[in-house]
Amino acid sequence: MERMVQVSVFLAIICAVPTFGTDELVRNTKYGKVRGILSAEGQSYLGIPYGKAERFSQSVSVQPWTDIKSAEQYGPQCTQPLVFCQSAPSSCNTEMSEDCLTLNVYTPPRAKSKARGHKYSVLVWIHGGFYQAYTAGSPYFNGLALASAARIIVVTFNYRLGALGFLKIPGVETTGNYGFYDQRLALQWVQDNIHYFGGNPNEVDSILSFSNTSCLSYKTCNIIITAIQCTLDLNPCKI
């Protein structure tokens, strides 16, 4: 009898402890399911593809997938001069590729979440680099600690850089703003999908590095609700 009581107490304790099964880390998106990784600070969903683009062409949304896509590693960084990696090795921790349009979602620990149905505010962190360098997979832009401390969802993403992102050739029918198209597409992805991760699409802020103060324009005012300029008092949305 005493042994049965001990077993019952043990089972009660086990059932009372919150656990994370594999399915707890699977999230839906508009394009398919993704599986992230769990840590003490929260959950990370890394390298989620948000767009595809031919060279010197406007990016478009990715095609849907059927299997659960692993979101446990950063995607490749967009092509850029090696000199930037040599001067800041820690900012170049992934391979380079022209197929680089991926994003990362960081969420706070679910165990600390508020009442069921609560939606977190969202911070989109657009990396700098003077439109030529860096990647959302850099440790500089890891948003997990911020998501945990501020109780928000943080999103970072890659966009095309340098000539592949901004080259304008006179006499050729190209816009030269491919990197900006990528940014807009990523912001639209956030609007369409962040609720799957517990985010509120009506509470989306954007934080920009120094070289990105021209990223926000009238074209993104309807996507970003509030614009936070880190380094310049510039607000084209007139919020």
PDB file of C-alpha atoms in Angstrom:
ATOM      1  CA  MET A   1       0.000   0.000   0.000  1.00  0.00           C
ATOM      2  CA  GLU A   2       2.810   2.390   0.922  1.00  0.00           C
ATOM      3  CA  ARG A   3       4.534   1.636  -2.381  1.00  0.00           C
ATOM      4  CA  MET A   4       1.354   2.420  -4.315  1.00  0.00           C
ATOM      5  CA  VAL A   5       1.104   5.762  -2.536  1.00  0.00           C
ATOM      6  CA  GLN A   6       4.712   6.577  -3.457  1.00  0.00           C
ATOM      7  CA  VAL A   7       4.093   5.701  -7.092  1.00  0.00           C
ATOM      8  CA  SER A   8       0.948   7.835  -7.136  1.00  0.00           C
ATOM      9  CA  VAL A   9       2.807  10.805  -5.677  1.00  0.00           C
ATOM     10  CA  PHE A  10       5.615  10.376  -8.230  1.00  0.00           C
ATOM     11  CA  LEU A  11       3.164  10.283 -11.128  1.00  0.00           C
ATOM     12  CA  ALA A  12       1.365  13.351  -9.811  1.00  0.00           C
ATOM     13  CA  ILE A  13       4.645  15.272  -9.689  1.00  0.00           C
ATOM     14  CA  ILE A  14       5.591  14.208 -13.217  1.00  0.00           C
ATOM     15  CA  CYS A  15       2.209  15.260 -14.571  1.00  0.00           C
ATOM     16  CA  ALA A  16       2.464  18.641 -12.864  1.00  0.00           C
ATOM     17  CA  VAL A  17       5.800  19.528 -14.495  1.00  0.00           C
ATOM     18  CA  PRO A  18       5.351  21.328 -17.859  1.00  0.00           C
ATOM     19  CA  THR A  19       7.087  19.566 -20.707  1.00  0.00           C
ATOM     20  CA  PHE A  20       7.825  20.341 -24.317  1.00  0.00           C
ATOM     21  CA  GLY A  21       7.115  17.543 -26.718  1.00  0.00           C
ATOM     22  CA  THR A  22       8.246  17.581 -30.309  1.00  0.00           C
ATOM     23  CA  ASP A  23       4.851  18.846 -31.456  1.00  0.00           C
ATOM     24  CA  GLU A  24       5.074  21.803 -29.062  1.00  0.00           C
ATOM     25  CA  LEU A  25       7.882  23.201 -31.213  1.00  0.00           C
ATOM     26  CA  VAL A  26       5.982  22.836 -34.488  1.00  0.00           C
ATOM     27  CA  ARG A  27       4.309  25.955 -35.834  1.00  0.00           C
ATOM     28  CA  ASN A  28       2.082  26.466 -38.834  1.00  0.00           C
ATOM     29  CA  THR A  29       2.804  29.113 -41.432  1.00  0.00           C
ATOM     30  CA  LYS A  30       0.954  30.149 -44.550  1.00  0.00           C
ATOM     31  CA  TYR A  31       3.368  27.975 -46.539  1.00  0.00           C
ATOM     32  CA  GLY A  32       3.826  24.927 -44.313  1.00  0.00           C
ATOM     33  CA  LYS A  33       4.872  23.752 -40.878  1.00  0.00           C
ATOM     34  CA  VAL A  34       8.237  24.440 -39.234  1.00  0.00           C
ATOM     35  CA  ARG A  35       9.929  22.906 -36.204  1.00  0.00           C
ATOM     36  CA  GLY A  36      12.117  25.104 -34.017  1.00  0.00           C
ATOM     37  CA  ILE A  37      14.429  24.601 -31.066  1.00  0.00           C
ATOM     38  CA  LEU A  38      13.877  25.109 -27.346  1.00  0.00           C
ATOM     39  CA  SER A  39      16.189  26.743 -24.819  1.00  0.00           C
ATOM     40  CA  ALA A  40      15.829  28.184 -21.344  1.00  0.00           C
ATOM     41  CA  GLU A  41      15.213  31.640 -22.821  1.00  0.00           C
ATOM     42  CA  GLY A  42      12.491  30.622 -25.245  1.00  0.00           C
ATOM     43  CA  GLN A  43      12.021  29.144 -28.701  1.00  0.00           C
ATOM     44  CA  SER A  44      13.936  29.887 -31.891  1.00  0.00           C
ATOM     45  CA  TYR A  45      12.738  29.223 -35.427  1.00  0.00           C
ATOM     46  CA  LEU A  46      15.709  29.732 -37.703  1.00  0.00           C
ATOM     47  CA  GLY A  47      16.204  29.863 -41.450  1.00  0.00           C
ATOM     48  CA  ILE A  48      12.527  29.966 -42.434  1.00  0.00           C
ATOM     49  CA  PRO A  49      12.329  30.742 -46.172  1.00  0.00           C
ATOM     50  CA  TYR A  50      10.132  33.729 -46.928  1.00  0.00           C
ATOM     51  CA  GLY A  51      11.000  34.475 -50.569  1.00  0.00           C
ATOM     52  CA  LYS A  52      12.648  33.396 -53.794  1.00  0.00           C
ATOM     53  CA  ALA A  53      14.237  35.565 -56.448  1.00  0.00           C
ATOM     54  CA  GLU A  54      16.037  35.270 -59.729  1.00  0.00           C
ATOM     55  CA  ARG A  55      19.133  37.442 -60.089  1.00  0.00           C
ATOM     56  CA  PHE A  56      18.214  41.112 -60.640  1.00  0.00           C
ATOM     57  CA  SER A  57      14.515  40.328 -60.239  1.00  0.00           C
ATOM     58  CA  GLN A  58      11.907  41.217 -57.678  1.00  0.00           C
ATOM     59  CA  SER A  59      11.483  38.593 -54.973  1.00  0.00           C
ATOM     60  CA  VAL A  60       8.275  36.597 -54.659  1.00  0.00           C
ATOM     61  CA  SER A  61       6.810  34.422 -51.927  1.00  0.00           C
ATOM     62  CA  VAL A  62       8.055  30.870 -51.545  1.00  0.00           C
ATOM     63  CA  GLN A  63       6.094  27.868 -52.728  1.00  0.00           C
ATOM     64  CA  PRO A  64       4.271  25.878 -50.023  1.00  0.00           C
ATOM     65  CA  TRP A  65       5.849  22.704 -48.659  1.00  0.00           C
ATOM     66  CA  THR A  66       4.178  19.558 -47.311  1.00  0.00           C
ATOM     67  CA  ASP A  67       6.620  18.064 -44.793  1.00  0.00           C
ATOM     68  CA  ILE A  68       7.569  19.714 -41.513  1.00  0.00           C
ATOM     69  CA  LYS A  69      10.552  21.908 -42.331  1.00  0.00           C
ATOM     70  CA  SER A  70      13.417  22.017 -39.850  1.00  0.00           C
ATOM     71  CA  ALA A  71      13.961  25.539 -38.499  1.00  0.00           C
ATOM     72  CA  GLU A  72      16.941  24.681 -36.326  1.00  0.00           C
ATOM     73  CA  GLN A  73      19.772  26.345 -38.278  1.00  0.00           C
ATOM     74  CA  TYR A  74      20.295  29.760 -39.818  1.00  0.00           C
ATOM     75  CA  GLY A  75      19.945  29.998 -43.560  1.00  0.00           C
ATOM     76  CA  PRO A  76      22.888  31.019 -45.765  1.00  0.00           C
ATOM     77  CA  GLN A  77      23.869  34.652 -45.716  1.00  0.00           C
ATOM     78  CA  CYS A  78      23.382  36.734 -48.826  1.00  0.00           C
ATOM     79  CA  THR A  79      26.369  37.091 -51.147  1.00  0.00           C
ATOM     80  CA  GLN A  80      28.762  39.840 -50.041  1.00  0.00           C
ATOM     81  CA  PRO A  81      32.459  40.756 -50.336  1.00  0.00           C
ATOM     82  CA  LEU A  82      34.719  38.532 -48.251  1.00  0.00           C
ATOM     83  CA  VAL A  83      36.499  41.584 -46.870  1.00  0.00           C
ATOM     84  CA  PHE A  84      33.594  42.173 -44.497  1.00  0.00           C
ATOM     85  CA  CYS A  85      33.869  38.660 -43.128  1.00  0.00           C
ATOM     86  CA  GLN A  86      37.594  39.112 -42.634  1.00  0.00           C
ATOM     87  CA  SER A  87      37.095  42.322 -40.666  1.00  0.00           C
ATOM     88  CA  ALA A  88      34.236  40.911 -38.563  1.00  0.00           C
ATOM     89  CA  PRO A  89      34.452  37.091 -38.622  1.00  0.00           C
ATOM     90  CA  SER A  90      31.698  36.604 -36.053  1.00  0.00           C
ATOM     91  CA  SER A  91      29.227  38.303 -38.397  1.00  0.00           C
ATOM     92  CA  CYS A  92      29.800  35.643 -41.070  1.00  0.00           C
ATOM     93  CA  ASN A  93      28.832  32.392 -39.427  1.00  0.00           C
ATOM     94  CA  THR A  94      26.983  30.781 -42.325  1.00  0.00           C
ATOM     95  CA  GLU A  95      27.664  29.933 -45.947  1.00  0.00           C
ATOM     96  CA  MET A  96      26.955  32.454 -48.693  1.00  0.00           C
ATOM     97  CA  SER A  97      24.332  31.959 -51.374  1.00  0.00           C
ATOM     98  CA  GLU A  98      22.127  33.949 -53.719  1.00  0.00           C
ATOM     99  CA  ASP A  99      19.280  31.802 -52.388  1.00  0.00           C
ATOM    100  CA  CYS A 100      19.367  33.543 -49.022  1.00  0.00           C
ATOM    101  CA  LEU A 101      15.916  34.971 -48.313  1.00  0.00           C
ATOM    102  CA  THR A 102      15.231  33.453 -44.914  1.00  0.00           C
ATOM    103  CA  LEU A 103      14.086  34.834 -41.587  1.00  0.00           C
ATOM    104  CA  ASN A 104      14.318  33.927 -37.909  1.00  0.00           C
ATOM    105  CA  VAL A 105      11.608  34.112 -35.259  1.00  0.00           C
ATOM    106  CA  TYR A 106      12.421  34.255 -31.535  1.00  0.00           C
ATOM    107  CA  THR A 107       9.640  33.807 -28.986  1.00  0.00           C
ATOM    108  CA  PRO A 108       9.649  34.091 -25.172  1.00  0.00           C
ATOM    109  CA  PRO A 109       9.220  30.977 -23.024  1.00  0.00           C
ATOM    110  CA  ARG A 110       5.712  29.624 -23.302  1.00  0.00           C
ATOM    111  CA  ALA A 111       5.810  28.631 -19.631  1.00  0.00           C
ATOM    112  CA  LYS A 112       5.829  32.348 -18.753  1.00  0.00           C
ATOM    113  CA  SER A 113       3.093  33.364 -21.142  1.00  0.00           C
ATOM    114  CA  LYS A 114       0.042  35.202 -19.923  1.00  0.00           C
ATOM    115  CA  ALA A 115      -3.515  34.035 -20.160  1.00  0.00           C
ATOM    116  CA  ARG A 116      -4.439  31.716 -22.992  1.00  0.00           C
ATOM    117  CA  GLY A 117      -4.925  33.652 -26.202  1.00  0.00           C
ATOM    118  CA  HIS A 118      -2.482  36.439 -25.294  1.00  0.00           C
ATOM    119  CA  LYS A 119      -0.642  37.827 -28.314  1.00  0.00           C
ATOM    120  CA  TYR A 120       2.826  39.311 -27.988  1.00  0.00           C
ATOM    121  CA  SER A 121       4.044  42.528 -29.537  1.00  0.00           C
ATOM    122  CA  VAL A 122       6.503  41.991 -32.395  1.00  0.00           C
ATOM    123  CA  LEU A 123       9.857  43.630 -33.065  1.00  0.00           C
ATOM    124  CA  VAL A 124      11.352  43.290 -36.554  1.00  0.00           C
ATOM    125  CA  TRP A 125      15.099  43.903 -36.410  1.00  0.00           C
ATOM    126  CA  ILE A 126      16.542  44.869 -39.821  1.00  0.00           C
ATOM    127  CA  HIS A 127      20.299  44.385 -39.810  1.00  0.00           C
ATOM    128  CA  GLY A 128      22.685  47.096 -40.996  1.00  0.00           C
ATOM    129  CA  GLY A 129      25.895  46.851 -42.994  1.00  0.00           C
ATOM    130  CA  PHE A 130      25.491  49.780 -45.404  1.00  0.00           C
ATOM    131  CA  TYR A 131      23.481  47.531 -47.758  1.00  0.00           C
ATOM    132  CA  GLN A 132      26.637  45.517 -48.439  1.00  0.00           C
ATOM    133  CA  ALA A 133      27.327  43.210 -45.518  1.00  0.00           C
ATOM    134  CA  TYR A 134      26.177  41.174 -42.515  1.00  0.00           C
ATOM    135  CA  THR A 135      23.415  38.660 -42.022  1.00  0.00           C
ATOM    136  CA  ALA A 136      20.482  38.003 -39.735  1.00  0.00           C
ATOM    137  CA  GLY A 137      22.318  34.873 -38.601  1.00  0.00           C
ATOM    138  CA  SER A 138      25.058  36.922 -36.958  1.00  0.00           C
ATOM    139  CA  PRO A 139      25.345  36.731 -33.154  1.00  0.00           C
ATOM    140  CA  TYR A 140      24.933  40.510 -33.201  1.00  0.00           C
ATOM    141  CA  PHE A 141      21.313  40.051 -34.277  1.00  0.00           C
ATOM    142  CA  ASN A 142      20.325  37.031 -32.177  1.00  0.00           C
ATOM    143  CA  GLY A 143      16.991  38.108 -30.750  1.00  0.00           C
ATOM    144  CA  LEU A 144      16.382  35.319 -28.232  1.00  0.00           C
ATOM    145  CA  ALA A 145      17.640  37.136 -25.129  1.00  0.00           C
ATOM    146  CA  LEU A 146      15.675  40.247 -26.102  1.00  0.00           C
ATOM    147  CA  ALA A 147      12.515  38.218 -26.700  1.00  0.00           C
ATOM    148  CA  SER A 148      12.829  36.620 -23.273  1.00  0.00           C
ATOM    149  CA  ALA A 149      13.670  39.795 -21.353  1.00  0.00           C
ATOM    150  CA  ALA A 150      11.160  42.105 -23.042  1.00  0.00           C
ATOM    151  CA  ARG A 151       8.390  39.493 -23.398  1.00  0.00           C
ATOM    152  CA  ILE A 152       8.060  40.152 -27.120  1.00  0.00           C
ATOM    153  CA  ILE A 153       8.585  38.269 -30.360  1.00  0.00           C
ATOM    154  CA  VAL A 154      11.680  39.233 -32.345  1.00  0.00           C
ATOM    155  CA  VAL A 155      12.065  38.658 -36.091  1.00  0.00           C
ATOM    156  CA  THR A 156      15.265  39.091 -38.105  1.00  0.00           C
ATOM    157  CA  PHE A 157      15.760  38.410 -41.808  1.00  0.00           C
ATOM    158  CA  ASN A 158      18.238  38.399 -44.673  1.00  0.00           C
ATOM    159  CA  TYR A 159      17.889  40.605 -47.741  1.00  0.00           C
ATOM    160  CA  ARG A 160      20.019  40.865 -50.859  1.00  0.00           C
ATOM    161  CA  LEU A 161      23.075  43.088 -50.572  1.00  0.00           C
ATOM    162  CA  GLY A 162      25.528  45.001 -52.730  1.00  0.00           C
ATOM    163  CA  ALA A 163      25.188  44.792 -56.498  1.00  0.00           C
ATOM    164  CA  LEU A 164      22.800  41.842 -56.279  1.00  0.00           C
ATOM    165  CA  GLY A 165      20.488  43.867 -54.083  1.00  0.00           C
ATOM    166  CA  PHE A 166      20.794  47.447 -55.279  1.00  0.00           C
ATOM    167  CA  LEU A 167      22.573  47.684 -58.653  1.00  0.00           C
ATOM    168  CA  LYS A 168      20.893  50.012 -61.136  1.00  0.00           C
ATOM    169  CA  ILE A 169      22.155  49.767 -64.715  1.00  0.00           C
ATOM    170  CA  PRO A 170      21.365  52.771 -66.947  1.00  0.00           C
ATOM    171  CA  GLY A 171      19.406  51.800 -70.042  1.00  0.00           C
ATOM    172  CA  VAL A 172      18.329  48.469 -68.583  1.00  0.00           C
ATOM    173  CA  GLU A 173      14.816  47.903 -67.275  1.00  0.00           C
ATOM    174  CA  THR A 174      15.808  47.127 -63.694  1.00  0.00           C
ATOM    175  CA  THR A 175      14.760  48.902 -60.525  1.00  0.00           C
ATOM    176  CA  GLY A 176      17.947  48.437 -58.527  1.00  0.00           C
ATOM    177  CA  ASN A 177      15.872  48.130 -55.343  1.00  0.00           C
ATOM    178  CA  TYR A 178      15.783  44.351 -55.018  1.00  0.00           C
ATOM    179  CA  GLY A 179      16.952  44.459 -51.414  1.00  0.00           C
ATOM    180  CA  PHE A 180      14.070  46.771 -50.548  1.00  0.00           C
ATOM    181  CA  TYR A 181      11.619  44.438 -52.255  1.00  0.00           C
ATOM    182  CA  ASP A 182      13.038  41.653 -50.082  1.00  0.00           C
ATOM    183  CA  GLN A 183      12.497  43.729 -46.961  1.00  0.00           C
ATOM    184  CA  ARG A 184       8.910  44.482 -47.890  1.00  0.00           C
ATOM    185  CA  LEU A 185       8.260  40.809 -48.623  1.00  0.00           C
ATOM    186  CA  ALA A 186       9.689  39.817 -45.230  1.00  0.00           C
ATOM    187  CA  LEU A 187       7.510  42.399 -43.488  1.00  0.00           C
ATOM    188  CA  GLN A 188       4.472  41.057 -45.327  1.00  0.00           C
ATOM    189  CA  TRP A 189       5.417  37.547 -44.178  1.00  0.00           C
ATOM    190  CA  VAL A 190       5.361  38.823 -40.607  1.00  0.00           C
ATOM    191  CA  GLN A 191       1.883  40.271 -41.099  1.00  0.00           C
ATOM    192  CA  ASP A 192       0.593  37.036 -42.608  1.00  0.00           C
ATOM    193  CA  ASN A 193       2.241  34.526 -40.277  1.00  0.00           C
ATOM    194  CA  ILE A 194       3.308  35.977 -36.936  1.00  0.00           C
ATOM    195  CA  HIS A 195       0.014  35.053 -35.273  1.00  0.00           C
ATOM    196  CA  TYR A 196       1.011  31.400 -35.658  1.00  0.00           C
ATOM    197  CA  PHE A 197       3.901  32.120 -33.283  1.00  0.00           C
ATOM    198  CA  GLY A 198       1.787  34.000 -30.755  1.00  0.00           C
ATOM    199  CA  GLY A 199       2.458  37.461 -32.181  1.00  0.00           C
ATOM    200  CA  ASN A 200       0.035  40.321 -32.714  1.00  0.00           C
ATOM    201  CA  PRO A 201       0.172  41.567 -36.337  1.00  0.00           C
ATOM    202  CA  ASN A 202      -1.354  44.858 -35.176  1.00  0.00           C
ATOM    203  CA  GLU A 203       1.580  45.523 -32.851  1.00  0.00           C
ATOM    204  CA  VAL A 204       4.602  45.313 -35.149  1.00  0.00           C
ATOM    205  CA  ASP A 205       7.557  47.617 -34.539  1.00  0.00           C
ATOM    206  CA  SER A 206      10.743  47.841 -36.570  1.00  0.00           C
ATOM    207  CA  ILE A 207      14.224  48.655 -35.331  1.00  0.00           C
ATOM    208  CA  LEU A 208      16.784  49.660 -37.923  1.00  0.00           C
ATOM    209  CA  SER A 209      20.550  49.974 -37.934  1.00  0.00           C
ATOM    210  CA  PHE A 210      22.230  53.198 -39.062  1.00  0.00           C
ATOM    211  CA  SER A 211      22.566  52.237 -42.703  1.00  0.00           C
ATOM    212  CA  ASN A 212      18.914  51.244 -42.950  1.00  0.00           C
ATOM    213  CA  THR A 213      17.209  54.513 -42.094  1.00  0.00           C
ATOM    214  CA  SER A 214      15.879  54.790 -45.640  1.00  0.00           C
ATOM    215  CA  CYS A 215      14.286  51.333 -45.559  1.00  0.00           C
ATOM    216  CA  LEU A 216      10.966  52.603 -44.281  1.00  0.00           C
ATOM    217  CA  SER A 217       8.857  54.536 -46.742  1.00  0.00           C
ATOM    218  CA  TYR A 218       5.269  55.077 -47.666  1.00  0.00           C
ATOM    219  CA  LYS A 219       5.324  51.610 -49.218  1.00  0.00           C
ATOM    220  CA  THR A 220       5.816  49.975 -45.812  1.00  0.00           C
ATOM    221  CA  CYS A 221       3.734  52.307 -43.643  1.00  0.00           C
ATOM    222  CA  ASN A 222       0.726  50.024 -43.931  1.00  0.00           C
ATOM    223  CA  ILE A 223       2.801  47.017 -42.863  1.00  0.00           C
ATOM    224  CA  ILE A 224       4.796  48.427 -39.970  1.00  0.00           C
ATOM    225  CA  ILE A 225       2.556  50.006 -37.381  1.00  0.00           C
ATOM    226  CA  THR A 226       5.302  51.902 -35.603  1.00  0.00           C
ATOM    227  CA  ALA A 227       8.790  52.745 -36.820  1.00  0.00           C
ATOM    228  CA  ILE A 228      11.615  53.054 -34.328  1.00  0.00           C
ATOM    229  CA  GLN A 229      14.718  54.748 -35.675  1.00  0.00           C
ATOM    230  CA  CYS A 230      17.765  53.897 -33.580  1.00  0.00           C
ATOM    231  CA  THR A 231      20.134  56.466 -34.901  1.00  0.00           C
ATOM    232  CA  LEU A 232      18.236  59.142 -36.787  1.00  0.00           C
ATOM    233  CA  ASP A 233      15.084  61.048 -35.964  1.00  0.00           C
ATOM    234  CA  LEU A 234      13.559  60.125 -39.290  1.00  0.00           C
ATOM    235  CA  ASN A 235      10.004  58.920 -39.631  1.00  0.00           C
ATOM    236  CA  PRO A 236       8.592  58.857 -43.154  1.00  0.00           C
ATOM    237  CA  CYS A 237       5.372  57.370 -41.822  1.00  0.00           C
ATOM    238  CA  LYS A 238       4.792  60.544 -39.748  1.00  0.00           C
ATOM    239  CA  ILE A 239       3.636  58.516 -36.758  1.00  0.00           C
TER     240      ILE A 239
END
